[in-house]
Amino acid sequence: MSEAKTQQKLVGRSVARKEDGPLLRGQGRFAADVNFPNQLHMRVVRSTYAHGKILSVDLAPALAIPGVHAAWAFADVADIPPIDFRLTKLEQLAAYRQTILAKDRVRYVGDPVAVVFADDPYLAEDAAEHVVVEIEELPVVLHADGETGEFRDGLSTEPAIIRKGYGNVDAAFDNAYATVSLSLSIGRHSGVPMETRGAIGRYIAVTDMLEMYGAAKVPHWNRDQIAKMFGRPPASVNLFEGHVGGGFGVRGELYPEDVLVCLAAMRLGRPVKWIEDRREHLISTNHSRQQTHRIRAAIDRDGRILAIDDEFFHDQGGYMRTHAATVPDLAAAMLPGPYRVPAYRAIGHIRLTNKTPGGTYRAPGRYESTFVRERLLDAIAAETGVDGIEIRRRNLIDKSEMPVTRALETLGTDIVLDSGDYVRLLDKALNGVSWTELQAQLKQRRQAGELVGAGVAMFVEKSGLGPFDDVRITVSTKGLVEVVTGAASVGQGVETVIAQICADTLGVGYDIVNVIHGQTDRIGRGLGAFASRVTVMTGEAARLAATKLRDKVLATAAELMQLPADGLDIVDGEIVRSDSSAGPSMSLAEIATALAPGAKFLGEREPGLFAEASFESHHMTYPYGVHVAVVRLARDTGAIDIERYLVAYDVGKAVNPMLVEGQIVGGVAQGIGGALYEDFTYDDRGEPLSVTFADYLMPTAREVPHVDVIISEDAPSPLNPMGLKGAGEGGTNAVGAAVAAAIDDALGQPGAITQLPVSPQMIKAILKSRG
Amino acid sequence: MSDKTNIILNINGRDHAISVESRRTLADAIREECGQTGTHIGCEHGVCGACTVLVNGEPVRSCLMFAQQAAGKPIRTVEGLAKGDEMHPMQRAFMENHGLQCGFCTPGFLMLAVGVLEREPEISDENLIDVLSSNLCRCTGYQNIIKAVRAAAIEMRQS
C-alpha cells in the first residue's frame, strides 16, 4: 500500500494575501476610480455656521454657470425622509435624525445645505461657491456635560439617557471599606481612513434599476434603506462594493451624500459621482469617542471591587445618525471588562452638540470605557497601596467561572462572556516584557533622572455579532471555486481568510477560491463588516457550505468511481482514495462537468455543483487582551515617546496569524493617535479647528513604535466549531488606558492623567506645577 | 477658468497628449486625462503622500503640482513598477511582509520608497524612517511597511 496523499492545512497559517496583487500594481478599483460615460459631478454646499436658522438659499447664481445642470436645496428633496437608524434604535431619538439636506436649521459646520451638479468636478466646486446661503446665527452648545439647549421645536439636546446595571449599588457603597472617585474624559477623534468617502449613483431606465458604487461595510442594509426612502422595491436597487480604502467603523454607514447621488441619478437621468475631499471628510464623516465620565468604585479592605457607579456624557454632535445609541450603549455595557463587579450602575447621557455628528470607530465605547475602568483600577491600587498588577489579579474573573452571564444587554444580545483565561493572558503579557526586570530597569533610569514608566491595561472585547450570515459556494466546470458571501471588506483581508477556511474544508488550494463580497445582486441578504464579525460569522457559514459541498462531491464521485464515499478524500482538488495513492482519481472539474446542465450523468439530479449554508448566532464571542506600554517623557518639551508596546490578545483561533497581527498593530497605531495626537477641536463659536492633516495629527512611521504581539488561543469560543473570535478591535481598545498608566508611572504621580489625548503641553504643565 | 492648454505628459515611458486647464493638478491629470488610476488622492493638501509619483526621478506629491509643470518631464507611477508579470522587488517585499491592508496608501509608499532608494541606495535606517514618515497609512501601523522597504533595499542594492 502506498502512502495516501493529504491536504496541507491552511487555517492557522500565515499565507500571503489574495488581495495584494492588484493593489500593488495600481489596479485597484476604489470609489474615485469608478467612472461612467456622461456622468455628472456633485458638490455639496455646507454650512459655515455651527448653529443657525436658514433664512434663504439662492441657487440661481450657480445655475447660471454654463455646465451646471441642476442645484437643489431642502425644498427640492423635502419628500425624502431622514436617514434611519441601523442599530440600537430608541423611539425618543427619531426626531433627531438628519435629513439629506438641512431643512430650516443648520447644526454643525459642514451640515449639507445644498448640492450642485455639473459636468466637471472643478466646475461643480466653483458653482457651489456661487450658491448664496443666508443664515442667522444661533447660540451653540459645545459641551456635552454642560447646560442642555434646544435641538429644535422645543426638543432638548438630551434626547435619551442610557441606563444599565444590576445589583444593589447604593448598599455596596454604604458598606464599603473605601470609595474611589474619578472624573475622566476622552477627546473627539475618529477613523479617518486614507480614502475619503465616495459614491456614484447610476439609474438604468430600461430595467428600472438604481445602482450605487462606492458602497462599503453594510451594502445590503443600505440597499434596503435607499429603496425604502425612495418607495422602491429593494430588488430594484443594487449596491456594489469595490476596493475600500479603510473603514474603521465610519465608512459605509448611510450618509446624506449616498442618498443624494442616487436621487440625482434618477432625477437627472445621468450617472452622478461624488468624491469627498479631505476637509469635507474631517467635518462631515462620523466623529467618535468624545465622552466625560464621573466614575466611582466601592472597594473592600483588599481592594476588591464591590460596586462600580458611572455617570457619563456622550457628545453625539449635530444629529443622531445611523448608529443611534450604539456607542454610549456599548460603553455602558462593556465597562465592567474582565473583572468581577458584584453591583453595577451606568447612566449615560446622550447629548447633541453643534459639532460633526458621531458614530462608531474601532472599539466603539470600549476605547472610552477601558480608559475609564483601567484608570479606576489604577486609582484603587493607589488608594490601597497595593501594586496595580496585584489589584487586577484580585479582581479578574477566573477561568473556572466561565461562561459568565452579565445582567447586561447590548446590540440586541445578552452579554455572556463565552470563554477566557484572563489571568493566564496577564502572565503571558508580563512575561513578554520581562516585567520584573523591566521594573528594575525603569527604577534605575528614574534614579538617573529620566522620566520613564510602564503601564498595563486589560480589557474584554466583543466580536462575531449575529444573527446570521449566508454563503453560497459554486464549482465551475473548470474546477474553480466561487464563494459568494453577504460580508463586506474594508481592506482587512476577508478574501484570504474566507478562502483559507473554504479551501481547507473542501480540499483545494486557496488560490483557486474566489471570494465575492459586498455585491447585493449576488446574494439576497448579508450583514456586512462591522463589530469584528466577518471571520466568525461568514467564516463559519463558509465552513458549513464547504462541508455540504464536499459531501456532494464525494457522493457524486462515489457513484462515478464505483467506490464507497467514505473511502474517498479530496486533496488539492483531486478526489482520491483515502487509504492509498494508487487507484483511480477524479478532479473537481470532472465532478462539476458531470453535474453540468445537460450532462448525461445528471438524470433526475439538480444541475450544478454548489452548496449553500447559513450560520446563525445569537450571542457574541468575547476575545480579551492585555496592553503594556513603556513611555519616556522629555523634561524640556513635554514630548511623549512610546519606547515599547506589547499586546497580548486571545482570539480563540487565528485563521491567519499574520493578518491578526496586522490588525493588532494597525489598531495600536490608531489607539496611539487617540491617546496622544488626534483631536477634533472647535473654537467657541463651533468653528472646527481640525480641518486638514496639518491640524488633525495622525501618527506617522516616526510615532508608532515596534509592537510586540502575542496571539493567544487559550480560550476558543464554544459558540462556533472553529472556536473563532474576532481580532479587529483589540489593538485599539486599551491604548489610551495603557499609555495613561505609563505616563503616571513616568511622572511618579498616580492619577495624573485624567483626559485624552495627552499633549506635551499637559505634561509640561504637570511638571511645572510640581516646581 | 476653462482655457485649456495642450501638453504632453510622459508617464512610464508613454506620451499622453492631453488638454488641461492651468489649475488642473498633476494627480487629477494622471488619473482622469491619462486614465492611470493607480495614483491615489488622499488629502489634496500635500500631507498624506498617497499621490506620490516620481517626476525626473524625484518623489513628488502630485496633488501639489500642476499638470503643466510636469509637461515633458518623465513621470513614473505605480503602474510602471512591474515588468509585465514580474513585480518590482519593492512590490514583492510589500506582499511578503504584509505591508498593506486596504491598499489605498500603498502606491504612494511604493513610489516614495523606490524613488528614495534609487537615489540613495545606502540610506541609513534613521533617514529611511524619516523619509517614510512623510506618508500616512491608517491600516498597518507602519512596522511592516518599514520591514518591506528594508528588505527591498537589500535586494535593490544587490541587483
PDB file of C-alpha atoms in Angstrom, chain A residues 508-717:
ATOM      1  CA  VAL A 508      -8.490  22.582  -2.625  1.00  0.00           C
ATOM      2  CA  GLY A 509      -5.776  25.248  -2.836  1.00  0.00           C
ATOM      3  CA  TYR A 510      -6.850  28.718  -1.712  1.00  0.00           C
ATOM      4  CA  ASP A 511      -5.557  30.270  -4.928  1.00  0.00           C
ATOM      5  CA  ILE A 512      -8.456  28.803  -6.914  1.00  0.00           C
ATOM      6  CA  VAL A 513     -11.050  30.138  -4.458  1.00  0.00           C
ATOM      7  CA  ASN A 514     -12.605  33.443  -5.490  1.00  0.00           C
ATOM      8  CA  VAL A 515     -14.426  35.226  -2.666  1.00  0.00           C
ATOM      9  CA  ILE A 516     -17.204  37.676  -3.565  1.00  0.00           C
ATOM     10  CA  HIS A 517     -18.417  40.219  -1.007  1.00  0.00           C
ATOM     11  CA  GLY A 518     -20.353  43.471  -0.957  1.00  0.00           C
ATOM     12  CA  GLN A 519     -22.434  42.830  -4.101  1.00  0.00           C
ATOM     13  CA  THR A 520     -26.163  42.983  -3.373  1.00  0.00           C
ATOM     14  CA  ASP A 521     -27.049  41.491  -6.759  1.00  0.00           C
ATOM     15  CA  ARG A 522     -25.196  38.261  -5.967  1.00  0.00           C
ATOM     16  CA  ILE A 523     -26.787  37.280  -2.655  1.00  0.00           C
ATOM     17  CA  GLY A 524     -30.157  38.103  -1.110  1.00  0.00           C
ATOM     18  CA  ARG A 525     -29.080  39.200   2.317  1.00  0.00           C
ATOM     19  CA  GLY A 526     -25.946  39.990   4.253  1.00  0.00           C
ATOM     20  CA  LEU A 527     -24.969  41.891   7.334  1.00  0.00           C
ATOM     21  CA  GLY A 528     -21.593  43.170   6.208  1.00  0.00           C
ATOM     22  CA  ALA A 529     -18.406  44.094   8.035  1.00  0.00           C
ATOM     23  CA  PHE A 530     -18.613  45.652  11.473  1.00  0.00           C
ATOM     24  CA  ALA A 531     -18.184  44.640  15.122  1.00  0.00           C
ATOM     25  CA  SER A 532     -15.336  42.234  14.245  1.00  0.00           C
ATOM     26  CA  ARG A 533     -17.902  39.838  12.859  1.00  0.00           C
ATOM     27  CA  VAL A 534     -16.755  38.625   9.445  1.00  0.00           C
ATOM     28  CA  THR A 535     -14.290  35.841  10.311  1.00  0.00           C
ATOM     29  CA  VAL A 536     -16.625  34.473  12.975  1.00  0.00           C
ATOM     30  CA  MET A 537     -19.953  34.658  11.132  1.00  0.00           C
ATOM     31  CA  THR A 538     -19.019  34.433   7.446  1.00  0.00           C
ATOM     32  CA  GLY A 539     -16.114  32.133   8.275  1.00  0.00           C
ATOM     33  CA  GLU A 540     -18.368  29.584   9.927  1.00  0.00           C
ATOM     34  CA  ALA A 541     -21.024  29.936   7.204  1.00  0.00           C
ATOM     35  CA  ALA A 542     -18.281  29.264   4.643  1.00  0.00           C
ATOM     36  CA  ARG A 543     -17.140  26.190   6.564  1.00  0.00           C
ATOM     37  CA  LEU A 544     -20.707  24.869   6.696  1.00  0.00           C
ATOM     38  CA  ALA A 545     -21.293  25.451   2.979  1.00  0.00           C
ATOM     39  CA  ALA A 546     -17.941  23.895   2.080  1.00  0.00           C
ATOM     40  CA  THR A 547     -18.777  20.843   4.217  1.00  0.00           C
ATOM     41  CA  LYS A 548     -22.062  20.382   2.340  1.00  0.00           C
ATOM     42  CA  LEU A 549     -20.303  20.830  -0.982  1.00  0.00           C
ATOM     43  CA  ARG A 550     -17.640  18.314  -0.027  1.00  0.00           C
ATOM     44  CA  ASP A 551     -20.332  15.733   0.788  1.00  0.00           C
ATOM     45  CA  LYS A 552     -21.958  16.382  -2.570  1.00  0.00           C
ATOM     46  CA  VAL A 553     -18.645  15.990  -4.388  1.00  0.00           C
ATOM     47  CA  LEU A 554     -17.828  12.732  -2.613  1.00  0.00           C
ATOM     48  CA  ALA A 555     -21.306  11.278  -3.147  1.00  0.00           C
ATOM     49  CA  THR A 556     -21.099  12.080  -6.864  1.00  0.00           C
ATOM     50  CA  ALA A 557     -17.543  10.764  -7.133  1.00  0.00           C
ATOM     51  CA  ALA A 558     -18.517   7.571  -5.313  1.00  0.00           C
ATOM     52  CA  GLU A 559     -21.098   6.856  -7.996  1.00  0.00           C
ATOM     53  CA  LEU A 560     -18.813   7.752 -10.874  1.00  0.00           C
ATOM     54  CA  MET A 561     -15.817   5.861  -9.480  1.00  0.00           C
ATOM     55  CA  GLN A 562     -17.823   2.938  -8.126  1.00  0.00           C
ATOM     56  CA  LEU A 563     -16.212   3.295  -4.690  1.00  0.00           C
ATOM     57  CA  PRO A 564     -17.759   3.951  -1.268  1.00  0.00           C
ATOM     58  CA  ALA A 565     -17.902   7.701  -0.468  1.00  0.00           C
ATOM     59  CA  ASP A 566     -16.398   7.197   2.964  1.00  0.00           C
ATOM     60  CA  GLY A 567     -13.279   5.745   1.363  1.00  0.00           C
ATOM     61  CA  LEU A 568     -12.668   8.936  -0.634  1.00  0.00           C
ATOM     62  CA  ASP A 569     -10.958  12.209   0.130  1.00  0.00           C
ATOM     63  CA  ILE A 570     -10.411  15.485  -1.708  1.00  0.00           C
ATOM     64  CA  VAL A 571      -6.779  16.571  -1.907  1.00  0.00           C
ATOM     65  CA  ASP A 572      -5.739  19.679  -3.861  1.00  0.00           C
ATOM     66  CA  GLY A 573      -8.894  19.473  -5.947  1.00  0.00           C
ATOM     67  CA  GLU A 574      -8.476  15.762  -6.747  1.00  0.00           C
ATOM     68  CA  ILE A 575     -10.856  13.120  -5.463  1.00  0.00           C
ATOM     69  CA  VAL A 576      -8.649  10.226  -4.338  1.00  0.00           C
ATOM     70  CA  ARG A 577      -8.846   7.070  -2.257  1.00  0.00           C
ATOM     71  CA  SER A 578      -8.180   7.973   1.369  1.00  0.00           C
ATOM     72  CA  ASP A 579      -6.252   4.780   2.088  1.00  0.00           C
ATOM     73  CA  SER A 580      -3.780   4.766  -0.767  1.00  0.00           C
ATOM     74  CA  SER A 581      -2.292   6.888  -3.504  1.00  0.00           C
ATOM     75  CA  ALA A 582      -2.921   4.108  -6.002  1.00  0.00           C
ATOM     76  CA  GLY A 583      -6.098   3.637  -7.963  1.00  0.00           C
ATOM     77  CA  PRO A 584      -8.323   5.973  -9.898  1.00  0.00           C
ATOM     78  CA  SER A 585      -8.858   9.648  -9.135  1.00  0.00           C
ATOM     79  CA  MET A 586     -11.114  12.364 -10.470  1.00  0.00           C
ATOM     80  CA  SER A 587     -10.776  16.111 -10.492  1.00  0.00           C
ATOM     81  CA  LEU A 588     -13.234  18.580  -9.045  1.00  0.00           C
ATOM     82  CA  ALA A 589     -13.634  19.906 -12.600  1.00  0.00           C
ATOM     83  CA  GLU A 590     -14.779  16.467 -13.788  1.00  0.00           C
ATOM     84  CA  ILE A 591     -17.356  16.223 -10.991  1.00  0.00           C
ATOM     85  CA  ALA A 592     -18.677  19.705 -11.867  1.00  0.00           C
ATOM     86  CA  THR A 593     -18.780  18.687 -15.547  1.00  0.00           C
ATOM     87  CA  ALA A 594     -20.722  15.533 -14.703  1.00  0.00           C
ATOM     88  CA  LEU A 595     -23.301  17.688 -12.895  1.00  0.00           C
ATOM     89  CA  ALA A 596     -23.416  20.468 -15.508  1.00  0.00           C
ATOM     90  CA  PRO A 597     -26.790  21.267 -17.101  1.00  0.00           C
ATOM     91  CA  GLY A 598     -27.439  18.803 -19.919  1.00  0.00           C
ATOM     92  CA  ALA A 599     -24.805  16.300 -18.773  1.00  0.00           C
ATOM     93  CA  LYS A 600     -25.711  12.629 -19.349  1.00  0.00           C
ATOM     94  CA  PHE A 601     -24.951  11.621 -15.772  1.00  0.00           C
ATOM     95  CA  LEU A 602     -27.383  14.179 -14.360  1.00  0.00           C
ATOM     96  CA  GLY A 603     -30.603  12.187 -14.671  1.00  0.00           C
ATOM     97  CA  GLU A 604     -33.032  13.437 -12.017  1.00  0.00           C
ATOM     98  CA  ARG A 605     -30.366  15.354 -10.101  1.00  0.00           C
ATOM     99  CA  GLU A 606     -30.383  19.125  -9.729  1.00  0.00           C
ATOM    100  CA  PRO A 607     -27.844  20.589 -12.163  1.00  0.00           C
ATOM    101  CA  GLY A 608     -24.745  22.390 -10.908  1.00  0.00           C
ATOM    102  CA  LEU A 609     -22.119  21.760  -8.276  1.00  0.00           C
ATOM    103  CA  PHE A 610     -22.951  24.190  -5.482  1.00  0.00           C
ATOM    104  CA  ALA A 611     -23.971  24.364  -1.849  1.00  0.00           C
ATOM    105  CA  GLU A 612     -25.460  26.999   0.421  1.00  0.00           C
ATOM    106  CA  ALA A 613     -25.369  27.423   4.163  1.00  0.00           C
ATOM    107  CA  SER A 614     -26.371  29.901   6.841  1.00  0.00           C
ATOM    108  CA  PHE A 615     -24.762  30.312  10.216  1.00  0.00           C
ATOM    109  CA  GLU A 616     -26.887  31.736  12.988  1.00  0.00           C
ATOM    110  CA  SER A 617     -25.599  33.010  16.293  1.00  0.00           C
ATOM    111  CA  HIS A 618     -27.487  34.941  18.928  1.00  0.00           C
ATOM    112  CA  HIS A 619     -24.630  35.656  21.270  1.00  0.00           C
ATOM    113  CA  MET A 620     -21.378  37.441  20.613  1.00  0.00           C
ATOM    114  CA  THR A 621     -17.937  35.965  21.203  1.00  0.00           C
ATOM    115  CA  TYR A 622     -15.636  37.757  23.627  1.00  0.00           C
ATOM    116  CA  PRO A 623     -11.913  37.962  22.876  1.00  0.00           C
ATOM    117  CA  TYR A 624      -9.788  39.614  25.541  1.00  0.00           C
ATOM    118  CA  GLY A 625      -6.432  41.292  25.802  1.00  0.00           C
ATOM    119  CA  VAL A 626      -3.650  42.964  27.721  1.00  0.00           C
ATOM    120  CA  HIS A 627      -1.686  46.024  26.626  1.00  0.00           C
ATOM    121  CA  VAL A 628       1.671  47.037  28.098  1.00  0.00           C
ATOM    122  CA  ALA A 629       3.180  50.444  27.314  1.00  0.00           C
ATOM    123  CA  VAL A 630       6.573  51.869  28.206  1.00  0.00           C
ATOM    124  CA  VAL A 631       6.957  55.626  27.781  1.00  0.00           C
ATOM    125  CA  ARG A 632       9.640  58.251  28.152  1.00  0.00           C
ATOM    126  CA  LEU A 633       8.814  61.916  28.739  1.00  0.00           C
ATOM    127  CA  ALA A 634      11.070  64.782  27.730  1.00  0.00           C
ATOM    128  CA  ARG A 635      11.532  67.186  30.636  1.00  0.00           C
ATOM    129  CA  ASP A 636      12.132  70.236  28.430  1.00  0.00           C
ATOM    130  CA  THR A 637       9.452  69.824  25.758  1.00  0.00           C
ATOM    131  CA  GLY A 638       6.945  67.509  27.429  1.00  0.00           C
ATOM    132  CA  ALA A 639       7.205  65.212  24.403  1.00  0.00           C
ATOM    133  CA  ILE A 640       5.873  61.705  24.988  1.00  0.00           C
ATOM    134  CA  ASP A 641       7.769  58.877  23.359  1.00  0.00           C
ATOM    135  CA  ILE A 642       6.402  55.346  23.418  1.00  0.00           C
ATOM    136  CA  GLU A 643       9.543  53.248  23.746  1.00  0.00           C
ATOM    137  CA  ARG A 644       7.915  49.887  23.825  1.00  0.00           C
ATOM    138  CA  TYR A 645       4.493  48.383  23.299  1.00  0.00           C
ATOM    139  CA  LEU A 646       3.120  44.885  23.731  1.00  0.00           C
ATOM    140  CA  VAL A 647      -0.292  43.457  23.006  1.00  0.00           C
ATOM    141  CA  ALA A 648      -1.390  40.005  24.122  1.00  0.00           C
ATOM    142  CA  TYR A 649      -4.711  39.087  22.580  1.00  0.00           C
ATOM    143  CA  ASP A 650      -6.684  35.874  22.780  1.00  0.00           C
ATOM    144  CA  VAL A 651      -8.697  35.332  19.612  1.00  0.00           C
ATOM    145  CA  GLY A 652      -9.732  31.724  20.249  1.00  0.00           C
ATOM    146  CA  LYS A 653      -8.327  30.591  16.918  1.00  0.00           C
ATOM    147  CA  ALA A 654      -6.215  32.604  14.500  1.00  0.00           C
ATOM    148  CA  VAL A 655      -7.073  31.676  10.919  1.00  0.00           C
ATOM    149  CA  ASN A 656      -4.135  33.692   9.590  1.00  0.00           C
ATOM    150  CA  PRO A 657      -1.756  34.877  12.337  1.00  0.00           C
ATOM    151  CA  MET A 658      -0.047  37.370  10.004  1.00  0.00           C
ATOM    152  CA  LEU A 659      -3.357  39.110   9.354  1.00  0.00           C
ATOM    153  CA  VAL A 660      -4.335  39.003  13.033  1.00  0.00           C
ATOM    154  CA  GLU A 661      -1.029  40.632  13.907  1.00  0.00           C
ATOM    155  CA  GLY A 662      -1.600  43.185  11.137  1.00  0.00           C
ATOM    156  CA  GLN A 663      -4.981  44.038  12.637  1.00  0.00           C
ATOM    157  CA  ILE A 664      -3.489  44.393  16.108  1.00  0.00           C
ATOM    158  CA  VAL A 665      -0.509  46.572  15.131  1.00  0.00           C
ATOM    159  CA  GLY A 666      -2.650  48.786  12.903  1.00  0.00           C
ATOM    160  CA  GLY A 667      -5.142  49.063  15.734  1.00  0.00           C
ATOM    161  CA  VAL A 668      -2.420  50.109  18.158  1.00  0.00           C
ATOM    162  CA  ALA A 669      -1.345  52.904  15.793  1.00  0.00           C
ATOM    163  CA  GLN A 670      -4.902  54.257  15.751  1.00  0.00           C
ATOM    164  CA  GLY A 671      -5.120  53.922  19.508  1.00  0.00           C
ATOM    165  CA  ILE A 672      -1.906  55.915  19.877  1.00  0.00           C
ATOM    166  CA  GLY A 673      -3.447  58.612  17.712  1.00  0.00           C
ATOM    167  CA  GLY A 674      -6.346  58.962  20.120  1.00  0.00           C
ATOM    168  CA  ALA A 675      -4.098  58.797  23.163  1.00  0.00           C
ATOM    169  CA  LEU A 676      -1.545  61.397  22.125  1.00  0.00           C
ATOM    170  CA  TYR A 677      -2.292  63.274  18.910  1.00  0.00           C
ATOM    171  CA  GLU A 678      -5.734  63.225  17.371  1.00  0.00           C
ATOM    172  CA  ASP A 679      -8.388  65.670  18.486  1.00  0.00           C
ATOM    173  CA  PHE A 680     -11.192  67.426  16.645  1.00  0.00           C
ATOM    174  CA  THR A 681     -11.189  70.807  18.344  1.00  0.00           C
ATOM    175  CA  TYR A 682     -13.543  73.785  17.963  1.00  0.00           C
ATOM    176  CA  ASP A 683     -13.390  77.448  18.787  1.00  0.00           C
ATOM    177  CA  ASP A 684     -16.068  78.961  20.995  1.00  0.00           C
ATOM    178  CA  ARG A 685     -18.388  79.617  18.027  1.00  0.00           C
ATOM    179  CA  GLY A 686     -18.212  75.990  16.979  1.00  0.00           C
ATOM    180  CA  GLU A 687     -15.805  76.603  14.123  1.00  0.00           C
ATOM    181  CA  PRO A 688     -13.838  73.377  13.567  1.00  0.00           C
ATOM    182  CA  LEU A 689     -10.096  73.824  14.006  1.00  0.00           C
ATOM    183  CA  SER A 690      -9.048  70.391  12.724  1.00  0.00           C
ATOM    184  CA  VAL A 691      -9.851  70.558   9.029  1.00  0.00           C
ATOM    185  CA  THR A 692      -6.586  69.442   7.408  1.00  0.00           C
ATOM    186  CA  PHE A 693      -3.943  66.831   8.110  1.00  0.00           C
ATOM    187  CA  ALA A 694      -1.798  69.725   9.298  1.00  0.00           C
ATOM    188  CA  ASP A 695      -4.117  70.265  12.283  1.00  0.00           C
ATOM    189  CA  TYR A 696      -5.566  66.771  12.736  1.00  0.00           C
ATOM    190  CA  LEU A 697      -2.397  64.889  13.565  1.00  0.00           C
ATOM    191  CA  MET A 698      -2.276  61.200  12.811  1.00  0.00           C
ATOM    192  CA  PRO A 699       0.690  59.052  13.842  1.00  0.00           C
ATOM    193  CA  THR A 700       3.413  58.548  11.237  1.00  0.00           C
ATOM    194  CA  ALA A 701       6.195  55.963  10.992  1.00  0.00           C
ATOM    195  CA  ARG A 702       8.092  58.142  13.488  1.00  0.00           C
ATOM    196  CA  GLU A 703       5.482  57.984  16.247  1.00  0.00           C
ATOM    197  CA  VAL A 704       4.429  54.342  16.071  1.00  0.00           C
ATOM    198  CA  PRO A 705       6.873  52.075  17.908  1.00  0.00           C
ATOM    199  CA  HIS A 706       7.609  48.458  17.162  1.00  0.00           C
ATOM    200  CA  VAL A 707       4.737  46.469  18.669  1.00  0.00           C
ATOM    201  CA  ASP A 708       5.304  43.027  20.183  1.00  0.00           C
ATOM    202  CA  VAL A 709       2.275  40.844  19.593  1.00  0.00           C
ATOM    203  CA  ILE A 710       1.337  37.692  21.451  1.00  0.00           C
ATOM    204  CA  ILE A 711      -1.527  35.944  19.708  1.00  0.00           C
ATOM    205  CA  SER A 712      -3.074  33.568  22.179  1.00  0.00           C
ATOM    206  CA  GLU A 713      -5.528  30.709  21.547  1.00  0.00           C
ATOM    207  CA  ASP A 714      -6.222  29.637  25.134  1.00  0.00           C
ATOM    208  CA  ALA A 715      -9.963  30.156  25.025  1.00  0.00           C
ATOM    209  CA  PRO A 716     -11.616  29.070  21.774  1.00  0.00           C
ATOM    210  CA  SER A 717     -15.210  30.231  21.582  1.00  0.00           C
TER     211      SER A 717
END
